[in-house]
Coordinates of C-alpha atoms in Angstrom, one line a residue:
Chain A
X1 CA -1.8 12.1 -42.6
X2 CA -0.5 8.7 -42.6
X3 CA -1.1 7.3 -45.8
X4 CA 2.2 7.5 -46.8
X5 CA 4.9 5.2 -47.2
X6 CA 4.9 1.6 -46.6
X7 CA 3.9 0.1 -43.0
X8 CA 6.7 0.3 -40.9
X9 CA 5.4 -2.7 -38.8
X10 CA 3.3 -5.8 -40.8
X11 CA 2.1 -8.5 -39.2
X12 CA 0.7 -11.6 -41.3
X13 CA -0.9 -14.5 -40.1
X14 CA -0.3 -14.6 -37.0
X15 CA -1.3 -17.9 -34.7
X16 CA -0.8 -18.8 -31.2
X17 CA -2.5 -21.4 -28.9
X18 CA -1.7 -22.0 -25.5
X19 CA -2.9 -25.6 -25.0
X20 CA -6.2 -26.0 -26.4
X21 CA -7.1 -22.4 -26.4
X22 CA -6.5 -20.9 -29.6
X23 CA -5.3 -16.7 -28.7
X24 CA -4.8 -15.7 -32.0
X25 CA -6.3 -17.7 -35.2
X26 CA -4.3 -16.1 -38.0
X27 CA -4.2 -12.3 -37.3
X28 CA -3.1 -9.7 -39.7
X29 CA -2.2 -6.1 -39.3
X30 CA -0.4 -3.2 -40.6
X31 CA 0.8 -0.3 -38.7
X32 CA 2.4 3.1 -39.9
X33 CA 4.7 5.8 -38.7
X34 CA 2.8 9.1 -38.0
X35 CA -0.6 7.5 -37.0
X36 CA -2.3 6.3 -34.0
X37 CA -3.9 2.8 -34.1
X38 CA -6.2 1.5 -31.8
X39 CA -6.6 -2.2 -31.4
X40 CA -10.1 -2.7 -29.7
X41 CA -12.2 -5.7 -28.9
X42 CA -13.8 -7.8 -26.1
X43 CA -11.8 -9.7 -23.3
X44 CA -10.2 -12.6 -24.4
X45 CA -10.2 -11.7 -28.4
X46 CA -6.5 -11.4 -28.6
X47 CA -5.4 -8.1 -28.0
X48 CA -2.9 -9.0 -25.3
X49 CA -1.6 -11.7 -27.3
X50 CA -0.7 -10.2 -30.3
X51 CA 0.7 -7.1 -28.6
X52 CA 3.1 -9.8 -26.4
X53 CA 4.2 -11.4 -29.6
X54 CA 4.9 -7.7 -31.0
X55 CA 7.2 -6.9 -28.0
X56 CA 8.6 -10.3 -28.2
X57 CA 7.7 -11.6 -24.6
X58 CA 5.6 -14.3 -26.4
X59 CA 6.8 -16.5 -29.5
X60 CA 3.8 -17.2 -32.3
X61 CA 3.1 -20.8 -33.4
X62 CA 3.0 -19.8 -37.0
X63 CA 3.1 -16.4 -39.1
X64 CA 5.3 -13.5 -39.8
X65 CA 6.2 -10.3 -38.1
X66 CA 7.9 -7.8 -40.6
X67 CA 9.6 -4.9 -39.3
X68 CA 10.9 -1.9 -41.8
X69 CA 11.0 -4.4 -44.2
X70 CA 12.8 -7.3 -42.7
X71 CA 11.0 -10.4 -42.2
X72 CA 11.1 -12.4 -38.8
X73 CA 9.4 -15.7 -37.7
X74 CA 9.2 -14.2 -34.5
X75 CA 10.8 -11.4 -32.3
X76 CA 12.4 -11.6 -28.8
X77 CA 12.3 -8.5 -26.6
X78 CA 15.8 -7.3 -27.7
X79 CA 15.0 -7.8 -31.1
X80 CA 11.6 -5.9 -31.0
X81 CA 13.9 -3.2 -29.5
X82 CA 16.8 -2.9 -31.8
X83 CA 14.2 -2.6 -34.4
X84 CA 12.3 0.5 -33.0
X85 CA 9.4 -1.4 -31.2
X86 CA 9.0 -0.1 -27.6
X87 CA 6.2 -1.3 -25.2
X88 CA 5.3 1.0 -22.0
X89 CA 3.3 -2.1 -20.0
X90 CA 0.4 -0.7 -17.9
X91 CA 2.5 -1.3 -14.6
X92 CA 5.0 1.4 -16.7
X93 CA 8.5 -0.7 -15.0
X94 CA 9.5 2.9 -13.4
X95 CA 11.6 2.1 -10.4
X96 CA 9.9 4.8 -8.2
X97 CA 12.6 5.7 -5.6
X98 CA 14.6 6.9 -8.3
X99 CA 14.7 10.2 -10.4
X100 CA 12.7 11.2 -13.4
X101 CA 16.1 11.3 -15.6
X102 CA 17.6 7.8 -14.0
X103 CA 14.0 6.6 -14.5
X104 CA 14.8 7.6 -18.4
X105 CA 18.3 6.1 -18.8
X106 CA 17.4 3.2 -16.8
X107 CA 19.5 -0.2 -18.3
X108 CA 21.1 2.4 -20.8
X109 CA 23.1 4.8 -18.8
X110 CA 26.1 6.8 -20.6
X111 CA 29.6 6.4 -18.8
X112 CA 32.6 8.1 -19.0
X113 CA 35.6 6.1 -18.6
X114 CA 33.6 3.7 -16.3
X115 CA 31.8 6.7 -14.3
X116 CA 28.3 7.7 -14.4
X117 CA 28.1 10.7 -16.7
X118 CA 25.5 12.3 -14.8
X119 CA 25.6 15.7 -16.2
X120 CA 25.0 14.2 -19.8
X121 CA 22.2 12.1 -18.5
X122 CA 20.3 15.7 -17.1
X123 CA 21.0 17.5 -20.0
X124 CA 19.7 15.0 -22.5
X125 CA 16.9 13.9 -20.3
X126 CA 15.5 18.0 -20.1
X127 CA 15.7 18.1 -23.9
X128 CA 14.1 15.0 -24.7
X129 CA 11.1 15.6 -22.3
X130 CA 11.1 19.5 -23.7
X131 CA 10.9 18.1 -27.5
X132 CA 8.2 15.9 -26.4
X133 CA 6.2 18.9 -24.4
X134 CA 6.6 16.9 -21.5
X135 CA 6.4 19.3 -18.1
X136 CA 7.7 18.0 -15.6
X137 CA 9.0 20.9 -13.0
X138 CA 12.1 18.8 -11.1
X139 CA 13.6 16.2 -13.0
X140 CA 15.5 15.5 -9.5
X141 CA 12.2 14.3 -8.0
X142 CA 11.9 10.8 -7.5
X143 CA 9.0 9.0 -9.6
X144 CA 7.0 7.7 -6.8
X145 CA 6.2 11.3 -5.7
X146 CA 4.6 12.2 -9.4
X147 CA 1.1 12.1 -10.8
X148 CA -0.1 9.2 -13.0
X149 CA 0.1 11.3 -16.3
X150 CA 3.6 12.2 -15.5
X151 CA 4.7 8.8 -14.6
X152 CA 3.2 7.3 -17.8
X153 CA 5.1 10.5 -19.6
X154 CA 8.1 9.2 -18.6
X155 CA 8.0 5.6 -19.4
X156 CA 6.9 6.8 -23.1
X157 CA 9.9 9.3 -22.9
X158 CA 12.5 6.1 -21.9
X159 CA 10.6 4.3 -24.6
X160 CA 11.2 6.7 -27.5
X161 CA 15.3 7.4 -25.8
X162 CA 15.9 4.0 -26.1
X163 CA 15.3 4.0 -30.0
X164 CA 11.6 3.5 -30.2
X165 CA 9.5 4.3 -33.4
X166 CA 6.5 2.4 -32.8
X167 CA 5.5 2.8 -29.4
X168 CA 2.9 0.2 -27.9
X169 CA 0.6 1.5 -25.1
X170 CA -1.0 -0.7 -22.9
X171 CA -4.4 0.9 -21.8
X172 CA -2.6 4.2 -21.3
X173 CA -5.3 6.3 -19.4
X174 CA -6.9 3.3 -17.1
X175 CA -7.0 4.3 -13.6
X176 CA -6.2 8.0 -14.5
X177 CA -8.4 11.0 -13.6
X178 CA -9.7 13.4 -16.1
X179 CA -6.6 16.0 -16.5
X180 CA -4.4 13.3 -16.4
X181 CA -6.2 11.4 -19.4
X182 CA -6.0 14.9 -20.8
X183 CA -2.4 15.3 -20.9
X184 CA -1.7 11.8 -22.0
X185 CA -3.9 11.8 -24.7
X186 CA -2.1 15.1 -26.1
X187 CA 1.2 13.2 -25.6
X188 CA -0.3 10.4 -27.7
X189 CA -1.3 13.1 -30.6
X190 CA 2.2 14.7 -30.2
X191 CA 4.0 11.4 -30.8
X192 CA 2.1 10.6 -33.9
X193 CA 2.8 14.2 -35.5
X194 CA 6.4 13.8 -34.8
X195 CA 6.6 10.9 -37.0
X196 CA 6.5 8.1 -34.2
X197 CA 3.7 5.2 -34.3
X198 CA 1.7 4.9 -31.9
X199 CA -0.5 1.6 -31.3
X200 CA -2.7 2.0 -28.3
X201 CA -4.9 -0.8 -26.7
X202 CA -7.8 1.1 -25.0
X203 CA -11.6 -0.1 -23.8
X204 CA -12.9 3.4 -24.1
X205 CA -14.8 4.1 -27.1
X206 CA -14.7 7.8 -26.6
X207 CA -11.1 7.8 -26.5
X208 CA -10.5 5.9 -29.3
X209 CA -12.2 8.1 -31.8
X210 CA -10.2 11.1 -30.1
X211 CA -6.9 9.7 -30.8
X212 CA -7.0 7.0 -33.5
X213 CA -6.4 7.2 -37.4
X214 CA -7.3 3.7 -37.6
X215 CA -9.1 1.2 -35.4
X216 CA -8.4 -2.5 -35.5
X217 CA -10.9 -4.3 -33.9
X218 CA -10.2 -8.1 -32.7
X219 CA -12.5 -10.8 -31.9
X220 CA -12.3 -14.7 -31.2
X221 CA -8.1 -14.1 -32.0
X222 CA -8.8 -12.9 -35.5
X223 CA -8.6 -9.2 -36.8
X224 CA -12.1 -8.6 -37.8
X225 CA -11.8 -5.3 -39.1
X226 CA -9.1 -2.6 -39.8
X227 CA -10.8 0.6 -40.5
X228 CA -10.1 4.3 -41.3
X229 CA -11.6 6.0 -37.7
X230 CA -13.1 8.6 -39.8
X231 CA -15.2 6.3 -41.7
X232 CA -17.5 4.4 -39.0
X233 CA -19.1 5.4 -35.9
X234 CA -18.9 4.4 -32.9
X235 CA -22.0 2.2 -32.5
X236 CA -20.6 0.1 -35.7
X237 CA -17.2 -0.4 -33.4
X238 CA -19.5 -1.2 -30.5
X239 CA -21.5 -3.7 -33.0
X240 CA -18.6 -5.4 -34.1
X241 CA -16.9 -5.7 -30.5
X242 CA -20.2 -7.6 -29.0
X243 CA -21.9 -9.2 -31.9
X244 CA -19.1 -9.5 -34.9
X245 CA -21.1 -7.2 -37.1
X246 CA -21.5 -3.7 -38.2
X247 CA -24.8 -1.7 -37.9
X248 CA -25.3 -2.0 -41.9
X249 CA -24.0 -5.7 -41.8
X250 CA -20.9 -5.4 -44.1
X251 CA -17.0 -5.1 -43.1
X252 CA -14.4 -3.3 -44.2
Chain B
X1 CA 11.7 28.6 -19.0
X2 CA 8.7 26.7 -18.4
X3 CA 10.5 23.2 -17.4
X4 CA 12.9 24.3 -14.5
X5 CA 14.3 20.9 -14.9
X6 CA 17.9 19.7 -13.1
X7 CA 19.2 23.5 -12.3
X8 CA 21.9 23.1 -9.7
X9 CA 19.6 24.7 -7.8
X10 CA 17.2 22.1 -8.2
X11 CA 20.0 19.6 -7.3
X12 CA 21.2 20.9 -3.9
X13 CA 17.5 21.6 -2.7
X14 CA 16.3 17.8 -3.5
X15 CA 19.3 16.5 -2.3
X16 CA 19.0 18.5 0.9
X17 CA 15.4 17.6 1.6
X18 CA 16.3 13.8 0.8
X19 CA 19.5 13.8 3.5
X20 CA 16.6 14.7 6.1
X21 CA 17.8 11.5 8.2
X22 CA 21.4 12.0 7.9
X23 CA 21.0 15.7 8.7
X24 CA 18.8 14.5 12.2
X25 CA 22.0 12.3 12.9
X26 CA 24.6 14.3 12.3
X27 CA 22.7 17.0 14.7
X28 CA 22.3 14.3 17.3
X29 CA 26.2 13.2 16.7
X30 CA 27.2 17.4 17.6
X31 CA 25.0 17.3 20.4
X32 CA 26.7 14.0 22.0
X33 CA 29.7 15.0 21.3
X34 CA 29.2 18.6 23.2
X35 CA 27.6 17.4 26.1
X36 CA 30.2 14.4 26.3
X37 CA 33.0 17.1 26.0
X38 CA 31.4 19.6 28.8
X39 CA 30.9 16.1 31.5
X40 CA 34.3 14.7 30.4
X41 CA 37.7 16.0 30.1
X42 CA 39.1 12.9 28.7
X43 CA 36.4 12.7 25.7
X44 CA 37.7 15.3 23.3
X45 CA 41.3 14.0 23.1
X46 CA 42.5 12.5 20.1
X47 CA 43.5 9.5 21.9
X48 CA 39.8 8.7 22.7
X49 CA 39.0 9.9 18.9
X50 CA 41.6 7.5 17.7
X51 CA 40.1 4.8 20.1
X52 CA 36.1 5.4 18.9
X53 CA 37.5 4.6 15.6
X54 CA 39.0 1.7 16.5
X55 CA 35.8 0.3 18.0
X56 CA 33.9 1.7 15.1
X57 CA 36.4 -0.2 12.2
X58 CA 34.6 -3.9 12.3
X59 CA 30.9 -2.8 12.5
X60 CA 31.4 0.0 9.9
X61 CA 33.0 -2.6 7.6
X62 CA 29.6 -5.0 7.9
X63 CA 27.8 -2.1 7.6
X64 CA 29.4 -0.8 4.5
X65 CA 28.4 -4.4 2.8
X66 CA 25.0 -4.2 4.5
X67 CA 24.3 -0.8 3.1
X68 CA 24.6 -2.5 -0.8
X69 CA 22.3 -5.5 0.4
X70 CA 19.6 -3.1 2.0
X71 CA 19.7 -0.8 -0.7
X72 CA 18.9 -3.8 -3.0
X73 CA 15.6 -4.6 -0.8
X74 CA 17.7 -7.4 0.8
X75 CA 19.1 -8.8 4.1
X76 CA 22.3 -10.4 5.0
X77 CA 21.7 -12.0 8.6
X78 CA 25.3 -13.8 7.7
X79 CA 27.9 -11.3 8.0
X80 CA 28.6 -11.7 11.5
X81 CA 28.8 -15.1 11.2
X82 CA 30.9 -15.2 8.2
X83 CA 33.6 -12.8 10.3
X84 CA 33.9 -15.4 12.7
X85 CA 34.6 -18.2 10.3
X86 CA 36.8 -16.6 7.9
X87 CA 38.8 -15.4 11.2
X88 CA 38.6 -19.2 12.3
X89 CA 39.7 -20.0 8.7
X90 CA 42.6 -18.1 8.8
X91 CA 43.9 -19.4 12.3
X92 CA 43.2 -23.1 11.3
X93 CA 45.8 -22.7 8.6
X94 CA 48.3 -20.7 10.2
X95 CA 48.6 -23.0 13.0
X96 CA 48.6 -25.7 10.2
X97 CA 52.3 -24.0 9.0
X98 CA 50.5 -21.6 6.2
X99 CA 52.3 -18.6 5.9
X100 CA 50.3 -15.4 6.6
X101 CA 49.4 -13.9 3.1
X102 CA 47.9 -17.3 1.8
X103 CA 45.8 -17.9 5.0
X104 CA 44.5 -14.7 4.8
X105 CA 43.5 -14.7 1.5
X106 CA 42.0 -18.2 1.6
X107 CA 40.0 -16.9 4.8
X108 CA 38.7 -14.5 3.1
X109 CA 38.1 -16.5 -0.2
X110 CA 35.9 -18.5 1.9
X111 CA 33.6 -15.7 3.1
X112 CA 33.4 -14.3 -0.4
X113 CA 32.4 -17.8 -1.8
X114 CA 29.9 -17.8 1.0
X115 CA 28.2 -14.7 0.0
X116 CA 28.1 -16.0 -3.8
X117 CA 26.3 -19.1 -2.8
X118 CA 23.8 -16.8 -0.6
X119 CA 23.4 -14.6 -3.5
X120 CA 22.9 -17.5 -6.2
X121 CA 20.0 -19.2 -3.7
X122 CA 18.4 -16.0 -3.5
X123 CA 18.7 -15.1 -7.5
X124 CA 17.9 -18.9 -9.1
X125 CA 15.9 -20.3 -6.5
X126 CA 14.3 -17.1 -5.5
X127 CA 14.3 -17.9 -1.9
X128 CA 13.5 -15.1 0.4
X129 CA 17.2 -13.1 1.4
X130 CA 15.9 -13.5 5.2
X131 CA 15.8 -17.2 5.6
X132 CA 18.5 -17.6 3.2
X133 CA 21.0 -15.7 5.0
X134 CA 19.7 -17.2 8.6
X135 CA 20.3 -20.7 7.3
X136 CA 24.4 -19.6 6.3
X137 CA 24.2 -17.6 9.6
X138 CA 23.7 -20.8 10.9
X139 CA 26.1 -23.1 8.4
X140 CA 29.2 -20.8 8.9
X141 CA 28.8 -20.6 12.5
X142 CA 28.7 -24.6 12.7
X143 CA 31.9 -24.6 10.7
X144 CA 33.5 -22.3 12.8
X145 CA 32.2 -24.6 15.5
X146 CA 33.5 -27.6 13.7
X147 CA 36.9 -26.5 12.9
X148 CA 37.9 -25.2 16.4
X149 CA 36.1 -27.7 18.4
X150 CA 34.6 -25.1 20.2
X151 CA 37.7 -23.8 21.8
X152 CA 39.4 -20.4 20.7
X153 CA 42.6 -20.8 18.6
X154 CA 45.2 -17.9 19.7
X155 CA 48.8 -17.2 19.8
X156 CA 49.5 -15.9 16.2
X157 CA 52.5 -13.9 14.3
X158 CA 53.6 -10.5 14.5
X159 CA 53.0 -10.0 10.9
X160 CA 49.4 -11.6 11.3
X161 CA 48.8 -9.5 14.7
X162 CA 49.8 -6.3 12.6
X163 CA 46.3 -6.0 10.8
X164 CA 45.0 -5.7 14.1
X165 CA 47.4 -3.8 16.1
X166 CA 49.7 -2.1 14.4
X167 CA 50.4 1.2 13.7
X168 CA 50.3 3.5 10.4
X169 CA 51.1 7.2 11.1
X170 CA 48.7 8.3 13.5
X171 CA 46.2 5.3 13.2
X172 CA 46.1 1.4 12.9
X173 CA 45.1 -0.9 10.0
X174 CA 41.2 -1.3 11.2
X175 CA 40.9 2.5 11.3
X176 CA 42.7 2.8 7.8
X177 CA 41.0 -0.2 6.2
X178 CA 37.3 0.8 7.4
X179 CA 38.1 4.8 6.3
X180 CA 39.6 3.9 3.0
X181 CA 36.3 1.0 2.4
X182 CA 33.9 4.0 3.4
X183 CA 35.6 6.3 0.8
X184 CA 35.4 3.5 -2.2
X185 CA 31.8 2.6 -1.0
X186 CA 30.8 6.0 -1.4
X187 CA 32.0 6.6 -4.7
X188 CA 30.8 3.0 -5.8
X189 CA 27.3 4.0 -4.4
X190 CA 27.0 7.4 -6.6
X191 CA 29.2 7.4 -9.5
X192 CA 29.0 4.0 -10.4
X193 CA 26.4 1.7 -12.7
X194 CA 26.8 -1.1 -10.1
X195 CA 25.5 1.4 -7.0
X196 CA 22.7 2.6 -8.9
X197 CA 21.6 -0.6 -9.9
X198 CA 22.2 -1.8 -6.4
X199 CA 19.2 0.8 -5.7
X200 CA 17.3 -0.1 -8.8
X201 CA 17.0 -3.6 -7.7
X202 CA 15.7 -2.4 -4.3
X203 CA 13.4 -0.3 -6.1
X204 CA 12.0 -2.2 -8.8
X205 CA 14.0 -5.5 -10.0
X206 CA 11.6 -6.2 -12.5
X207 CA 12.1 -3.0 -14.4
X208 CA 15.6 -3.3 -14.2
X209 CA 15.3 -6.7 -15.8
X210 CA 13.1 -5.3 -18.5
X211 CA 15.3 -2.6 -19.7
X212 CA 17.7 -5.5 -20.2
X213 CA 20.2 -5.7 -17.2
X214 CA 21.6 -8.9 -15.8
X215 CA 19.4 -8.7 -12.4
X216 CA 20.6 -12.1 -11.1
X217 CA 24.6 -11.6 -11.8
X218 CA 24.0 -8.0 -10.1
X219 CA 22.3 -9.1 -6.8
X220 CA 25.4 -12.3 -6.7
X221 CA 27.5 -9.7 -6.8
X222 CA 25.9 -7.5 -4.2
X223 CA 25.9 -10.6 -2.0
X224 CA 29.4 -11.6 -2.6
X225 CA 30.8 -7.8 -1.7
X226 CA 28.8 -7.8 1.6
X227 CA 30.8 -10.9 2.9
X228 CA 34.0 -9.6 1.5
X229 CA 33.4 -6.9 3.8
X230 CA 32.8 -9.5 6.6
X231 CA 35.5 -11.5 6.1
X232 CA 37.5 -8.5 5.9
X233 CA 36.2 -7.6 9.4
X234 CA 37.2 -11.1 10.6
X235 CA 40.7 -10.3 9.6
X236 CA 40.8 -7.3 11.9
X237 CA 38.8 -9.0 14.7
X238 CA 41.0 -11.9 15.1
X239 CA 44.6 -10.4 14.6
X240 CA 43.2 -7.8 17.4
X241 CA 42.2 -10.2 19.8
X242 CA 45.5 -12.4 18.6
X243 CA 42.8 -15.1 19.0
X244 CA 39.7 -16.6 16.9
X245 CA 36.5 -17.7 18.7
X246 CA 34.3 -20.0 17.4
X247 CA 31.7 -17.4 18.5
X248 CA 33.6 -14.0 17.4
X249 CA 31.1 -11.8 15.8
X250 CA 28.0 -13.2 17.3
X251 CA 25.1 -10.4 16.7
X252 CA 27.0 -8.3 14.6
X253 CA 24.7 -8.5 12.0
X254 CA 22.0 -6.7 14.0
X255 CA 24.4 -3.9 14.7
X256 CA 24.8 -3.5 11.1
X257 CA 21.5 -3.4 10.1
X258 CA 20.8 -1.0 12.8
X259 CA 23.4 1.5 11.4
X260 CA 22.1 1.0 7.7
X261 CA 18.7 2.3 9.0
X262 CA 20.1 4.7 11.0
X263 CA 21.6 6.5 8.4
X264 CA 18.5 6.4 5.7
X265 CA 18.2 3.3 4.7
X266 CA 15.2 1.6 4.2
X267 CA 14.4 -2.1 4.6
X268 CA 11.8 -1.9 1.2
X269 CA 14.7 -1.4 -0.6
X270 CA 15.8 1.3 -3.2
X271 CA 17.3 3.7 -0.5
X272 CA 21.1 3.2 1.4
X273 CA 23.4 6.2 1.7
X274 CA 27.0 5.6 2.5
X275 CA 28.0 8.7 4.5
X276 CA 24.7 8.1 6.2
X277 CA 26.1 4.7 7.0
X278 CA 29.0 6.0 8.4
X279 CA 27.8 8.6 10.7
X280 CA 25.2 6.2 12.2
X281 CA 28.2 3.9 12.7
X282 CA 30.9 6.7 14.2
X283 CA 27.6 7.8 16.0
X284 CA 26.5 4.6 17.7
X285 CA 30.4 4.1 18.8
X286 CA 30.7 7.7 20.3
X287 CA 27.3 6.6 22.7
X288 CA 29.1 3.5 23.6
X289 CA 32.3 5.1 24.8
X290 CA 30.5 8.4 26.3
X291 CA 28.2 6.2 28.4
X292 CA 31.7 3.7 29.3
X293 CA 33.0 7.3 30.1
X294 CA 30.1 8.6 32.1
X295 CA 30.8 5.4 34.1
X296 CA 27.0 3.8 33.2
X297 CA 26.7 0.0 34.1
X298 CA 26.9 -2.1 31.0
X299 CA 23.4 -3.7 31.4
X300 CA 22.2 0.2 31.1
X301 CA 24.0 0.6 28.3
X302 CA 22.4 -2.2 26.0
X303 CA 19.1 -0.7 26.8
X304 CA 19.8 2.7 26.5
X305 CA 21.2 2.2 22.8
X306 CA 18.4 0.4 21.8
X307 CA 15.9 3.1 23.0
X308 CA 18.0 5.7 21.1
X309 CA 17.9 3.7 18.0
X310 CA 14.2 3.2 18.2
X311 CA 13.5 7.0 18.5
X312 CA 15.9 7.7 15.7
X313 CA 13.8 5.3 13.4
X314 CA 10.1 7.0 14.5
X315 CA 11.5 9.8 13.7
X316 CA 12.9 9.5 10.5
X317 CA 9.8 7.3 9.6
X318 CA 7.1 10.0 10.9
X319 CA 9.0 12.6 8.4
X320 CA 8.7 10.3 5.8
X321 CA 5.4 9.7 5.8
X322 CA 4.5 13.3 5.9
X323 CA 6.3 14.5 3.0
X324 CA 4.4 11.8 1.1
X325 CA 0.9 12.9 2.1
X326 CA 2.1 16.5 1.7
X327 CA 2.6 15.6 -2.1

């Protein structure tokens, strides 16, 4: 699975410095629809910087980003969104005081002659959550009263509703309990099966192996390795993250 | 069906659960009305009811604007002073020979401008609403004092006084305006993007911004609407008393804040209900009216009103906390 087509997203030789610190020193990467790509690396390896250039929050100094065949020097949040790249931030960006369906439509509300079309939003929210196999009992509930897993699911549903084809998840299960983690992992697998691309950043190696089709190891601002998950062991990955070489000394 | 989703049943049940402050308040109001009707034969009459609505109108206007401001997580301490300043500006212009309509419009415009300045300072300079509107409260009060030289301006034409003392069928312009504004505000809050975003800004402004919404613009317009309501309250106050006093409206912002919170608004932002604000304003007016009818001295009235507000807020807060813990 996932070997078909050309990559939906391709990153070429991205460089980005903050003052004299080089956060990205020419990182390259491809991500396809229908697969889960995990980005791993130690703190300061450049994972967050890379993700932020993909979501358009940061402008790279050089390099290019190719989305669906179109090449860009840099993206803006709007451009990224219009091209189907959607980032779910760690804080989820949900309005805790509003309902499930209001959050899904936040900033993209349906209107009928200027009036909010609540009926249509309620119906479509229900359809969307149903399609994604997300079970929430009461869509009138305010999001602040829901569990971490449900909140994550709503943030993902919103990303997809806003036209996301490539969903970027930053530490999706950080600070979650066992059951919630399991539910979120199931959701991520479902997304890939339904043909969405998923990029996750995770520090949890076991989870990376559980979920991903490919692993991208970052180290000191560069992509050290981009490997099929099936072809490596978790010890290999840990070794690459820590020392920069795999156990048998070879990379890629 | 495993997803029970937004069934009509769910919608109604959740709405009732969330309307607890308003339901509690309505119960208190009904008990008060029954008690006062029993103790005074003059209370439950149309004349007295009209009187209560009339007394309520200025507070109601200020509270409607305040509901949106508090929903957005802000506060507007300048509304009482803006009402005073707008009235003074109308009075000064009319005394200088300007016809009623342009004088009134310019007075209202001065109020709205103050609100835009409030919103711009809060949005662009990221100043705290509390301290920003405290400053503009002092500045607008200062303008009213400077323009009047500290002395009330009085004696206006009949067509101006109509706004405070005229009649429209069984009611008068203050009642008509305040009730009309209540209906419009309720529709805006529940049916328009502007109302929804007022609540969302108070819930999580950053999330709304990331969704591509112009949060700064919305925030400015919220303070502009609050000051528009205040300026119209200023028109009613000035016309009713046939006098523009430099200190008119002092402290009214506090009554407005109390009404919004009593009606279910939270100073943390994200909640606020127009119907709740209306019931709260009406309840406070009934309370004042009733205490007067029972011949309770004014000083005690203040004391009793304060204690009742405090009790109501404690009950609502305790209930909120219990609901959070149970989930």
